[in-house]
Amino acid sequence: MTDAINVTWAHRVNGKDQLEASLSDAATKMIEADIKMFNSSERGYLPVMSHDPPVSNYELTLQEWLDSITSCTYSTCPKGVKLDYKSTEAVEHGMPLVLAVADKLNFPVWVNADVLQGPNSNPLMRPVDAKLFFDYVDSIYPHVTLSPGWKTAHNPIGDTNYYTIEMMEEMNSFTQSLRQPITFPARASLTHQSIEQFQWLLAQSNRYTLTVWHSTSEDVTTDQLLKIYNGFAKDKVYFDIPDAMMAELKQAITDQS
């Protein structure tokens, strides 16, 4: 049994220097990057690597990013990748580019999108169309790990900072008939209060795992992360969190042994 906590991440690797550093870093096992659409007057409507606005500040197109990943010659390569699509249009334009380099994908590929409304979301937080996401990925390039999540926010003064069982049931209604491995991205500040709900979800299929991620604007304690870790089999929960938080969590795991 593999302890999923040992999978290490580089997050928001959208720029040239970030990508170069992550590819050459022996400690990094998975590289996560964000895909948005940009309407270029010279190159038309194309998927680019960007998380924060404005999109026009992008350094790499998705095509250029994939070319760098698949042509890496460092001894530290290959790396696994997680492609985080930020819109339905990005999925439609981006997945054919992934298919085009399919013969070079000798490493894990995760495809992520927020496809449902989650805790504290609002109508302005428009998710990727869930049916299109699953159908399109399955028809274009199905040899991936799917990472379907929820549009979420954290409310520091609210009592709605948890995922509901209805959210789990809605997600499972889309994923239960799929063939691919599936890892559900879960916001750390909401997940430690949603252990039973995610336990129910992961019990629905042996293809399901959890990937806990952290927004640096929120306070999450080591005890809360430890509660999440202890709530699942060790091969079922990944942690995509900052290095300092990961070190404290691993120490806490050692201390409780």
PDB file of C-alpha atoms in Angstrom:
ATOM      1  CA  MET A   1       0.000   0.000   0.000  1.00  0.00           C
ATOM      2  CA  THR A   2       1.397   3.383  -1.000  1.00  0.00           C
ATOM      3  CA  ASP A   3       1.130   6.295   1.430  1.00  0.00           C
ATOM      4  CA  ALA A   4      -0.274   9.053  -0.806  1.00  0.00           C
ATOM      5  CA  ILE A   5       1.072  11.768   1.480  1.00  0.00           C
ATOM      6  CA  ASN A   6       4.529  11.107   0.004  1.00  0.00           C
ATOM      7  CA  VAL A   7       3.443  12.474  -3.389  1.00  0.00           C
ATOM      8  CA  THR A   8       4.875  16.013  -3.474  1.00  0.00           C
ATOM      9  CA  TRP A   9       3.557  18.932  -5.492  1.00  0.00           C
ATOM     10  CA  ALA A  10       4.562  22.121  -7.279  1.00  0.00           C
ATOM     11  CA  HIS A  11       1.525  24.405  -7.431  1.00  0.00           C
ATOM     12  CA  ARG A  12       0.495  27.036 -10.034  1.00  0.00           C
ATOM     13  CA  VAL A  13       3.441  26.254 -12.301  1.00  0.00           C
ATOM     14  CA  ASN A  14       2.338  28.567 -15.111  1.00  0.00           C
ATOM     15  CA  GLY A  15       5.466  30.590 -15.919  1.00  0.00           C
ATOM     16  CA  LYS A  16       8.700  29.663 -17.682  1.00  0.00           C
ATOM     17  CA  ASP A  17      10.967  29.966 -14.646  1.00  0.00           C
ATOM     18  CA  GLN A  18       8.523  28.087 -12.402  1.00  0.00           C
ATOM     19  CA  LEU A  19       8.254  25.263 -14.905  1.00  0.00           C
ATOM     20  CA  GLU A  20      12.025  25.010 -15.346  1.00  0.00           C
ATOM     21  CA  ALA A  21      12.550  24.921 -11.575  1.00  0.00           C
ATOM     22  CA  SER A  22       9.863  22.287 -11.029  1.00  0.00           C
ATOM     23  CA  LEU A  23      11.138  20.014 -13.792  1.00  0.00           C
ATOM     24  CA  SER A  24      14.672  20.094 -12.382  1.00  0.00           C
ATOM     25  CA  ASP A  25      13.617  19.588  -8.742  1.00  0.00           C
ATOM     26  CA  ALA A  26      14.051  15.978  -7.695  1.00  0.00           C
ATOM     27  CA  ALA A  27      11.683  16.443  -4.738  1.00  0.00           C
ATOM     28  CA  THR A  28       8.719  17.398  -6.936  1.00  0.00           C
ATOM     29  CA  LYS A  29       6.616  14.464  -8.158  1.00  0.00           C
ATOM     30  CA  MET A  30       3.544  16.279  -9.541  1.00  0.00           C
ATOM     31  CA  ILE A  31       3.280  19.635 -11.336  1.00  0.00           C
ATOM     32  CA  GLU A  32      -0.028  21.527 -11.254  1.00  0.00           C
ATOM     33  CA  ALA A  33      -0.846  24.328 -13.706  1.00  0.00           C
ATOM     34  CA  ASP A  34      -3.887  26.405 -14.661  1.00  0.00           C
ATOM     35  CA  ILE A  35      -5.477  26.800 -18.086  1.00  0.00           C
ATOM     36  CA  LYS A  36      -7.568  29.771 -19.193  1.00  0.00           C
ATOM     37  CA  MET A  37      -8.621  31.099 -22.582  1.00  0.00           C
ATOM     38  CA  PHE A  38      -7.113  34.227 -24.117  1.00  0.00           C
ATOM     39  CA  ASN A  39      -8.295  35.983 -27.256  1.00  0.00           C
ATOM     40  CA  SER A  40      -5.130  37.112 -28.997  1.00  0.00           C
ATOM     41  CA  SER A  41      -5.403  39.517 -31.912  1.00  0.00           C
ATOM     42  CA  GLU A  42      -2.430  37.765 -33.514  1.00  0.00           C
ATOM     43  CA  ARG A  43      -3.005  34.111 -32.638  1.00  0.00           C
ATOM     44  CA  GLY A  44      -6.758  33.926 -32.079  1.00  0.00           C
ATOM     45  CA  TYR A  45      -8.557  32.185 -29.222  1.00  0.00           C
ATOM     46  CA  LEU A  46      -6.067  29.928 -27.470  1.00  0.00           C
ATOM     47  CA  PRO A  47      -5.556  28.140 -24.131  1.00  0.00           C
ATOM     48  CA  VAL A  48      -2.812  29.705 -22.011  1.00  0.00           C
ATOM     49  CA  MET A  49      -1.242  29.034 -18.621  1.00  0.00           C
ATOM     50  CA  SER A  50      -2.640  31.538 -16.136  1.00  0.00           C
ATOM     51  CA  HIS A  51      -4.215  31.678 -12.702  1.00  0.00           C
ATOM     52  CA  ASP A  52      -4.381  35.323 -11.650  1.00  0.00           C
ATOM     53  CA  PRO A  53      -5.753  38.163 -13.787  1.00  0.00           C
ATOM     54  CA  PRO A  54      -5.100  39.638 -16.231  1.00  0.00           C
ATOM     55  CA  VAL A  55      -4.829  36.624 -18.516  1.00  0.00           C
ATOM     56  CA  SER A  56      -2.885  38.761 -20.997  1.00  0.00           C
ATOM     57  CA  ASN A  57       0.165  38.446 -18.701  1.00  0.00           C
ATOM     58  CA  TYR A  58       0.606  34.779 -19.566  1.00  0.00           C
ATOM     59  CA  GLU A  59       4.104  33.518 -20.415  1.00  0.00           C
ATOM     60  CA  LEU A  60       3.242  30.142 -21.934  1.00  0.00           C
ATOM     61  CA  THR A  61       0.471  28.746 -24.062  1.00  0.00           C
ATOM     62  CA  LEU A  62      -0.772  25.272 -23.181  1.00  0.00           C
ATOM     63  CA  GLN A  63       0.947  23.982 -26.307  1.00  0.00           C
ATOM     64  CA  GLU A  64       4.285  25.440 -25.218  1.00  0.00           C
ATOM     65  CA  TRP A  65       3.821  24.113 -21.681  1.00  0.00           C
ATOM     66  CA  LEU A  66       3.085  20.598 -22.945  1.00  0.00           C
ATOM     67  CA  ASP A  67       6.071  20.759 -25.293  1.00  0.00           C
ATOM     68  CA  SER A  68       8.353  21.586 -22.340  1.00  0.00           C
ATOM     69  CA  ILE A  69       6.914  18.823 -20.185  1.00  0.00           C
ATOM     70  CA  THR A  70       7.149  16.125 -22.855  1.00  0.00           C
ATOM     71  CA  SER A  71      10.647  17.093 -24.058  1.00  0.00           C
ATOM     72  CA  CYS A  72      12.253  17.315 -20.608  1.00  0.00           C
ATOM     73  CA  THR A  73      15.716  15.721 -20.527  1.00  0.00           C
ATOM     74  CA  TYR A  74      16.563  16.285 -16.868  1.00  0.00           C
ATOM     75  CA  SER A  75      17.371  13.200 -14.832  1.00  0.00           C
ATOM     76  CA  THR A  76      14.545  14.329 -12.544  1.00  0.00           C
ATOM     77  CA  CYS A  77      11.946  13.758 -15.277  1.00  0.00           C
ATOM     78  CA  PRO A  78       9.339  12.582 -16.007  1.00  0.00           C
ATOM     79  CA  LYS A  79       6.899  14.292 -13.640  1.00  0.00           C
ATOM     80  CA  GLY A  80       3.211  13.729 -13.242  1.00  0.00           C
ATOM     81  CA  VAL A  81       1.021  16.680 -14.261  1.00  0.00           C
ATOM     82  CA  LYS A  82      -2.302  18.085 -13.148  1.00  0.00           C
ATOM     83  CA  LEU A  83      -4.074  20.306 -15.681  1.00  0.00           C
ATOM     84  CA  ASP A  84      -6.553  22.617 -13.965  1.00  0.00           C
ATOM     85  CA  TYR A  85      -9.092  23.854 -16.515  1.00  0.00           C
ATOM     86  CA  LYS A  86     -10.735  27.110 -15.416  1.00  0.00           C
ATOM     87  CA  SER A  87     -13.624  27.170 -17.912  1.00  0.00           C
ATOM     88  CA  THR A  88     -15.700  24.964 -20.164  1.00  0.00           C
ATOM     89  CA  GLU A  89     -14.049  26.623 -23.185  1.00  0.00           C
ATOM     90  CA  ALA A  90     -10.606  25.792 -21.840  1.00  0.00           C
ATOM     91  CA  VAL A  91     -11.558  22.112 -21.684  1.00  0.00           C
ATOM     92  CA  GLU A  92     -12.889  22.182 -25.255  1.00  0.00           C
ATOM     93  CA  HIS A  93      -9.776  23.879 -26.650  1.00  0.00           C
ATOM     94  CA  GLY A  94      -7.217  22.268 -24.351  1.00  0.00           C
ATOM     95  CA  MET A  95      -7.956  18.548 -24.449  1.00  0.00           C
ATOM     96  CA  PRO A  96      -7.252  18.197 -28.207  1.00  0.00           C
ATOM     97  CA  LEU A  97      -3.746  19.545 -27.499  1.00  0.00           C
ATOM     98  CA  VAL A  98      -3.284  16.861 -24.858  1.00  0.00           C
ATOM     99  CA  LEU A  99      -4.394  14.241 -27.392  1.00  0.00           C
ATOM    100  CA  ALA A 100      -1.856  15.576 -29.897  1.00  0.00           C
ATOM    101  CA  VAL A 101       1.047  14.676 -27.556  1.00  0.00           C
ATOM    102  CA  ALA A 102      -0.517  11.437 -26.305  1.00  0.00           C
ATOM    103  CA  ASP A 103       2.356   9.274 -27.571  1.00  0.00           C
ATOM    104  CA  LYS A 104       4.744  11.260 -25.338  1.00  0.00           C
ATOM    105  CA  LEU A 105       2.677  11.062 -22.151  1.00  0.00           C
ATOM    106  CA  ASN A 106       4.715   8.455 -20.284  1.00  0.00           C
ATOM    107  CA  PHE A 107       3.710   9.892 -16.906  1.00  0.00           C
ATOM    108  CA  PRO A 108       0.511  10.385 -14.864  1.00  0.00           C
ATOM    109  CA  VAL A 109      -1.904  12.993 -16.225  1.00  0.00           C
ATOM    110  CA  TRP A 110      -4.624  14.406 -13.991  1.00  0.00           C
ATOM    111  CA  VAL A 111      -7.355  16.576 -15.471  1.00  0.00           C
ATOM    112  CA  ASN A 112      -9.057  18.935 -13.024  1.00  0.00           C
ATOM    113  CA  ALA A 113     -12.081  21.228 -13.197  1.00  0.00           C
ATOM    114  CA  ASP A 114     -14.605  22.584 -10.704  1.00  0.00           C
ATOM    115  CA  VAL A 115     -17.823  21.164 -12.108  1.00  0.00           C
ATOM    116  CA  LEU A 116     -20.380  21.643  -9.309  1.00  0.00           C
ATOM    117  CA  GLN A 117     -21.402  24.318  -6.819  1.00  0.00           C
ATOM    118  CA  GLY A 118     -19.922  23.689  -3.384  1.00  0.00           C
ATOM    119  CA  PRO A 119     -19.820  25.278   0.065  1.00  0.00           C
ATOM    120  CA  ASN A 120     -20.250  29.066   0.140  1.00  0.00           C
ATOM    121  CA  SER A 121     -20.336  29.341  -3.655  1.00  0.00           C
ATOM    122  CA  ASN A 122     -22.476  31.936  -5.379  1.00  0.00           C
ATOM    123  CA  PRO A 123     -24.060  32.318  -8.856  1.00  0.00           C
ATOM    124  CA  LEU A 124     -21.072  34.345 -10.077  1.00  0.00           C
ATOM    125  CA  MET A 125     -18.788  31.356  -9.454  1.00  0.00           C
ATOM    126  CA  ARG A 126     -19.710  29.540 -12.641  1.00  0.00           C
ATOM    127  CA  PRO A 127     -18.454  25.927 -12.699  1.00  0.00           C
ATOM    128  CA  VAL A 128     -17.310  24.070 -15.773  1.00  0.00           C
ATOM    129  CA  ASP A 129     -20.216  22.228 -17.388  1.00  0.00           C
ATOM    130  CA  ALA A 130     -20.066  18.834 -15.640  1.00  0.00           C
ATOM    131  CA  LYS A 131     -21.547  16.664 -18.379  1.00  0.00           C
ATOM    132  CA  LEU A 132     -19.426  18.285 -21.062  1.00  0.00           C
ATOM    133  CA  PHE A 133     -16.279  17.886 -18.938  1.00  0.00           C
ATOM    134  CA  PHE A 134     -16.758  14.165 -18.372  1.00  0.00           C
ATOM    135  CA  ASP A 135     -18.013  13.429 -21.893  1.00  0.00           C
ATOM    136  CA  TYR A 136     -15.338  15.503 -23.604  1.00  0.00           C
ATOM    137  CA  VAL A 137     -12.393  14.149 -21.643  1.00  0.00           C
ATOM    138  CA  ASP A 138     -13.672  10.598 -22.109  1.00  0.00           C
ATOM    139  CA  SER A 139     -14.071  11.026 -25.863  1.00  0.00           C
ATOM    140  CA  ILE A 140     -10.861  12.993 -26.538  1.00  0.00           C
ATOM    141  CA  TYR A 141      -8.266  11.423 -24.247  1.00  0.00           C
ATOM    142  CA  PRO A 142      -9.654   9.079 -21.567  1.00  0.00           C
ATOM    143  CA  HIS A 143      -6.280   7.825 -20.251  1.00  0.00           C
ATOM    144  CA  VAL A 144      -6.167  10.255 -17.338  1.00  0.00           C
ATOM    145  CA  THR A 145      -7.049  10.540 -13.687  1.00  0.00           C
ATOM    146  CA  LEU A 146     -10.122  12.741 -13.435  1.00  0.00           C
ATOM    147  CA  SER A 147     -10.159  15.423 -10.744  1.00  0.00           C
ATOM    148  CA  PRO A 148     -13.684  16.890 -10.600  1.00  0.00           C
ATOM    149  CA  GLY A 149     -14.302  19.386  -7.828  1.00  0.00           C
ATOM    150  CA  TRP A 150     -16.657  21.986  -6.446  1.00  0.00           C
ATOM    151  CA  LYS A 151     -16.703  25.781  -6.661  1.00  0.00           C
ATOM    152  CA  THR A 152     -16.067  26.801  -3.056  1.00  0.00           C
ATOM    153  CA  ALA A 153     -15.234  29.679  -0.748  1.00  0.00           C
ATOM    154  CA  HIS A 154     -14.425  29.945   2.941  1.00  0.00           C
ATOM    155  CA  ASN A 155     -16.633  32.059   5.187  1.00  0.00           C
ATOM    156  CA  PRO A 156     -14.664  32.937   8.352  1.00  0.00           C
ATOM    157  CA  ILE A 157     -17.784  33.980  10.247  1.00  0.00           C
ATOM    158  CA  GLY A 158     -20.261  31.472   8.806  1.00  0.00           C
ATOM    159  CA  ASP A 159     -21.520  28.029   9.806  1.00  0.00           C
ATOM    160  CA  THR A 160     -21.556  26.589   6.289  1.00  0.00           C
ATOM    161  CA  ASN A 161     -17.877  25.662   6.035  1.00  0.00           C
ATOM    162  CA  TYR A 162     -18.418  22.018   5.127  1.00  0.00           C
ATOM    163  CA  TYR A 163     -19.416  19.836   2.193  1.00  0.00           C
ATOM    164  CA  THR A 164     -22.909  18.342   2.444  1.00  0.00           C
ATOM    165  CA  ILE A 165     -23.953  14.762   1.740  1.00  0.00           C
ATOM    166  CA  GLU A 166     -26.114  16.145  -1.086  1.00  0.00           C
ATOM    167  CA  MET A 167     -22.957  17.513  -2.736  1.00  0.00           C
ATOM    168  CA  MET A 168     -21.383  14.055  -2.456  1.00  0.00           C
ATOM    169  CA  GLU A 169     -24.447  12.384  -3.960  1.00  0.00           C
ATOM    170  CA  GLU A 170     -24.594  14.839  -6.847  1.00  0.00           C
ATOM    171  CA  MET A 171     -20.925  14.277  -7.660  1.00  0.00           C
ATOM    172  CA  ASN A 172     -21.255  10.519  -7.470  1.00  0.00           C
ATOM    173  CA  SER A 173     -24.190  10.638  -9.883  1.00  0.00           C
ATOM    174  CA  PHE A 174     -21.753  11.900 -12.537  1.00  0.00           C
ATOM    175  CA  THR A 175     -18.732   9.757 -11.666  1.00  0.00           C
ATOM    176  CA  GLN A 176     -20.105   6.369 -10.634  1.00  0.00           C
ATOM    177  CA  SER A 177     -20.328   5.005 -14.185  1.00  0.00           C
ATOM    178  CA  LEU A 178     -16.949   6.285 -15.404  1.00  0.00           C
ATOM    179  CA  ARG A 179     -13.946   4.059 -16.040  1.00  0.00           C
ATOM    180  CA  GLN A 180     -11.109   6.332 -14.950  1.00  0.00           C
ATOM    181  CA  PRO A 181      -9.459   6.706 -11.547  1.00  0.00           C
ATOM    182  CA  ILE A 182     -10.981   9.756  -9.858  1.00  0.00           C
ATOM    183  CA  THR A 183      -9.517  12.020  -7.184  1.00  0.00           C
ATOM    184  CA  PHE A 184     -11.767  14.656  -5.668  1.00  0.00           C
ATOM    185  CA  PRO A 185     -10.068  17.990  -4.854  1.00  0.00           C
ATOM    186  CA  ALA A 186     -11.181  19.131  -1.409  1.00  0.00           C
ATOM    187  CA  ARG A 187     -10.502  22.491   0.244  1.00  0.00           C
ATOM    188  CA  ALA A 188      -8.669  21.882   3.533  1.00  0.00           C
ATOM    189  CA  SER A 189     -10.554  24.551   5.489  1.00  0.00           C
ATOM    190  CA  LEU A 190     -13.838  22.828   4.600  1.00  0.00           C
ATOM    191  CA  THR A 191     -12.755  19.186   4.582  1.00  0.00           C
ATOM    192  CA  HIS A 192     -11.851  18.752   8.244  1.00  0.00           C
ATOM    193  CA  GLN A 193     -15.555  19.336   9.010  1.00  0.00           C
ATOM    194  CA  SER A 194     -16.690  16.993   6.214  1.00  0.00           C
ATOM    195  CA  ILE A 195     -14.912  13.729   7.047  1.00  0.00           C
ATOM    196  CA  GLU A 196     -18.040  11.564   7.187  1.00  0.00           C
ATOM    197  CA  GLN A 197     -19.372  12.986   3.924  1.00  0.00           C
ATOM    198  CA  PHE A 198     -16.143  12.203   2.074  1.00  0.00           C
ATOM    199  CA  GLN A 199     -15.921   8.783   3.712  1.00  0.00           C
ATOM    200  CA  TRP A 200     -19.328   8.050   2.202  1.00  0.00           C
ATOM    201  CA  LEU A 201     -18.197   9.273  -1.224  1.00  0.00           C
ATOM    202  CA  LEU A 202     -14.964   7.290  -1.280  1.00  0.00           C
ATOM    203  CA  ALA A 203     -16.846   4.163  -0.193  1.00  0.00           C
ATOM    204  CA  GLN A 204     -18.859   4.271  -3.428  1.00  0.00           C
ATOM    205  CA  SER A 205     -15.946   3.100  -5.607  1.00  0.00           C
ATOM    206  CA  ASN A 206     -12.428   1.759  -5.202  1.00  0.00           C
ATOM    207  CA  ARG A 207     -11.455   4.152  -8.021  1.00  0.00           C
ATOM    208  CA  TYR A 208     -12.010   7.177  -5.756  1.00  0.00           C
ATOM    209  CA  THR A 209      -9.391   9.117  -3.791  1.00  0.00           C
ATOM    210  CA  LEU A 210      -9.193  12.568  -2.183  1.00  0.00           C
ATOM    211  CA  THR A 211      -6.726  15.409  -2.837  1.00  0.00           C
ATOM    212  CA  VAL A 212      -6.695  18.005  -0.077  1.00  0.00           C
ATOM    213  CA  TRP A 213      -5.596  21.476  -1.168  1.00  0.00           C
ATOM    214  CA  HIS A 214      -5.022  24.665   0.787  1.00  0.00           C
ATOM    215  CA  SER A 215      -5.782  28.312   0.081  1.00  0.00           C
ATOM    216  CA  THR A 216      -3.006  30.323   1.729  1.00  0.00           C
ATOM    217  CA  SER A 217      -5.459  33.058   2.714  1.00  0.00           C
ATOM    218  CA  GLU A 218      -7.097  30.705   5.229  1.00  0.00           C
ATOM    219  CA  ASP A 219      -6.048  29.349   8.616  1.00  0.00           C
ATOM    220  CA  VAL A 220      -5.839  25.586   8.816  1.00  0.00           C
ATOM    221  CA  THR A 221      -4.181  23.942  11.798  1.00  0.00           C
ATOM    222  CA  THR A 222      -1.964  20.881  11.843  1.00  0.00           C
ATOM    223  CA  ASP A 223      -4.527  19.150  14.071  1.00  0.00           C
ATOM    224  CA  GLN A 224      -7.204  19.739  11.426  1.00  0.00           C
ATOM    225  CA  LEU A 225      -4.986  18.275   8.706  1.00  0.00           C
ATOM    226  CA  LEU A 226      -4.168  15.326  10.949  1.00  0.00           C
ATOM    227  CA  LYS A 227      -7.874  14.712  11.457  1.00  0.00           C
ATOM    228  CA  ILE A 228      -8.288  14.484   7.673  1.00  0.00           C
ATOM    229  CA  TYR A 229      -5.273  12.164   7.340  1.00  0.00           C
ATOM    230  CA  ASN A 230      -6.578   9.841  10.044  1.00  0.00           C
ATOM    231  CA  GLY A 231     -10.032   9.729   8.483  1.00  0.00           C
ATOM    232  CA  PHE A 232      -9.027   7.697   5.426  1.00  0.00           C
ATOM    233  CA  ALA A 233      -6.837   4.834   4.277  1.00  0.00           C
ATOM    234  CA  LYS A 234      -3.316   6.088   3.678  1.00  0.00           C
ATOM    235  CA  ASP A 235      -3.449   5.375  -0.047  1.00  0.00           C
ATOM    236  CA  LYS A 236      -6.675   7.345  -0.403  1.00  0.00           C
ATOM    237  CA  VAL A 237      -5.763  10.918   0.560  1.00  0.00           C
ATOM    238  CA  TYR A 238      -3.214  13.182  -1.160  1.00  0.00           C
ATOM    239  CA  PHE A 239      -2.131  16.543   0.258  1.00  0.00           C
ATOM    240  CA  ASP A 240      -1.390  19.424  -2.108  1.00  0.00           C
ATOM    241  CA  ILE A 241      -0.321  21.874   0.605  1.00  0.00           C
ATOM    242  CA  PRO A 242       2.670  24.215   1.205  1.00  0.00           C
ATOM    243  CA  ASP A 243       5.960  22.613   2.231  1.00  0.00           C
ATOM    244  CA  ALA A 244       5.911  24.037   5.755  1.00  0.00           C
ATOM    245  CA  MET A 245       2.412  22.721   6.411  1.00  0.00           C
ATOM    246  CA  MET A 246       3.360  19.327   4.988  1.00  0.00           C
ATOM    247  CA  ALA A 247       6.423  19.115   7.228  1.00  0.00           C
ATOM    248  CA  GLU A 248       4.319  19.879  10.310  1.00  0.00           C
ATOM    249  CA  LEU A 249       1.700  17.320   9.279  1.00  0.00           C
ATOM    250  CA  LYS A 250       4.299  14.607   8.737  1.00  0.00           C
ATOM    251  CA  GLN A 251       5.811  15.378  12.139  1.00  0.00           C
ATOM    252  CA  ALA A 252       2.376  15.106  13.742  1.00  0.00           C
ATOM    253  CA  ILE A 253       1.839  11.742  12.031  1.00  0.00           C
ATOM    254  CA  THR A 254       5.183  10.530  13.378  1.00  0.00           C
ATOM    255  CA  ASP A 255       4.409  11.806  16.866  1.00  0.00           C
ATOM    256  CA  GLN A 256       1.115   9.922  17.068  1.00  0.00           C
ATOM    257  CA  SER A 257       2.662   6.623  15.998  1.00  0.00           C
TER     258      SER A 257
END
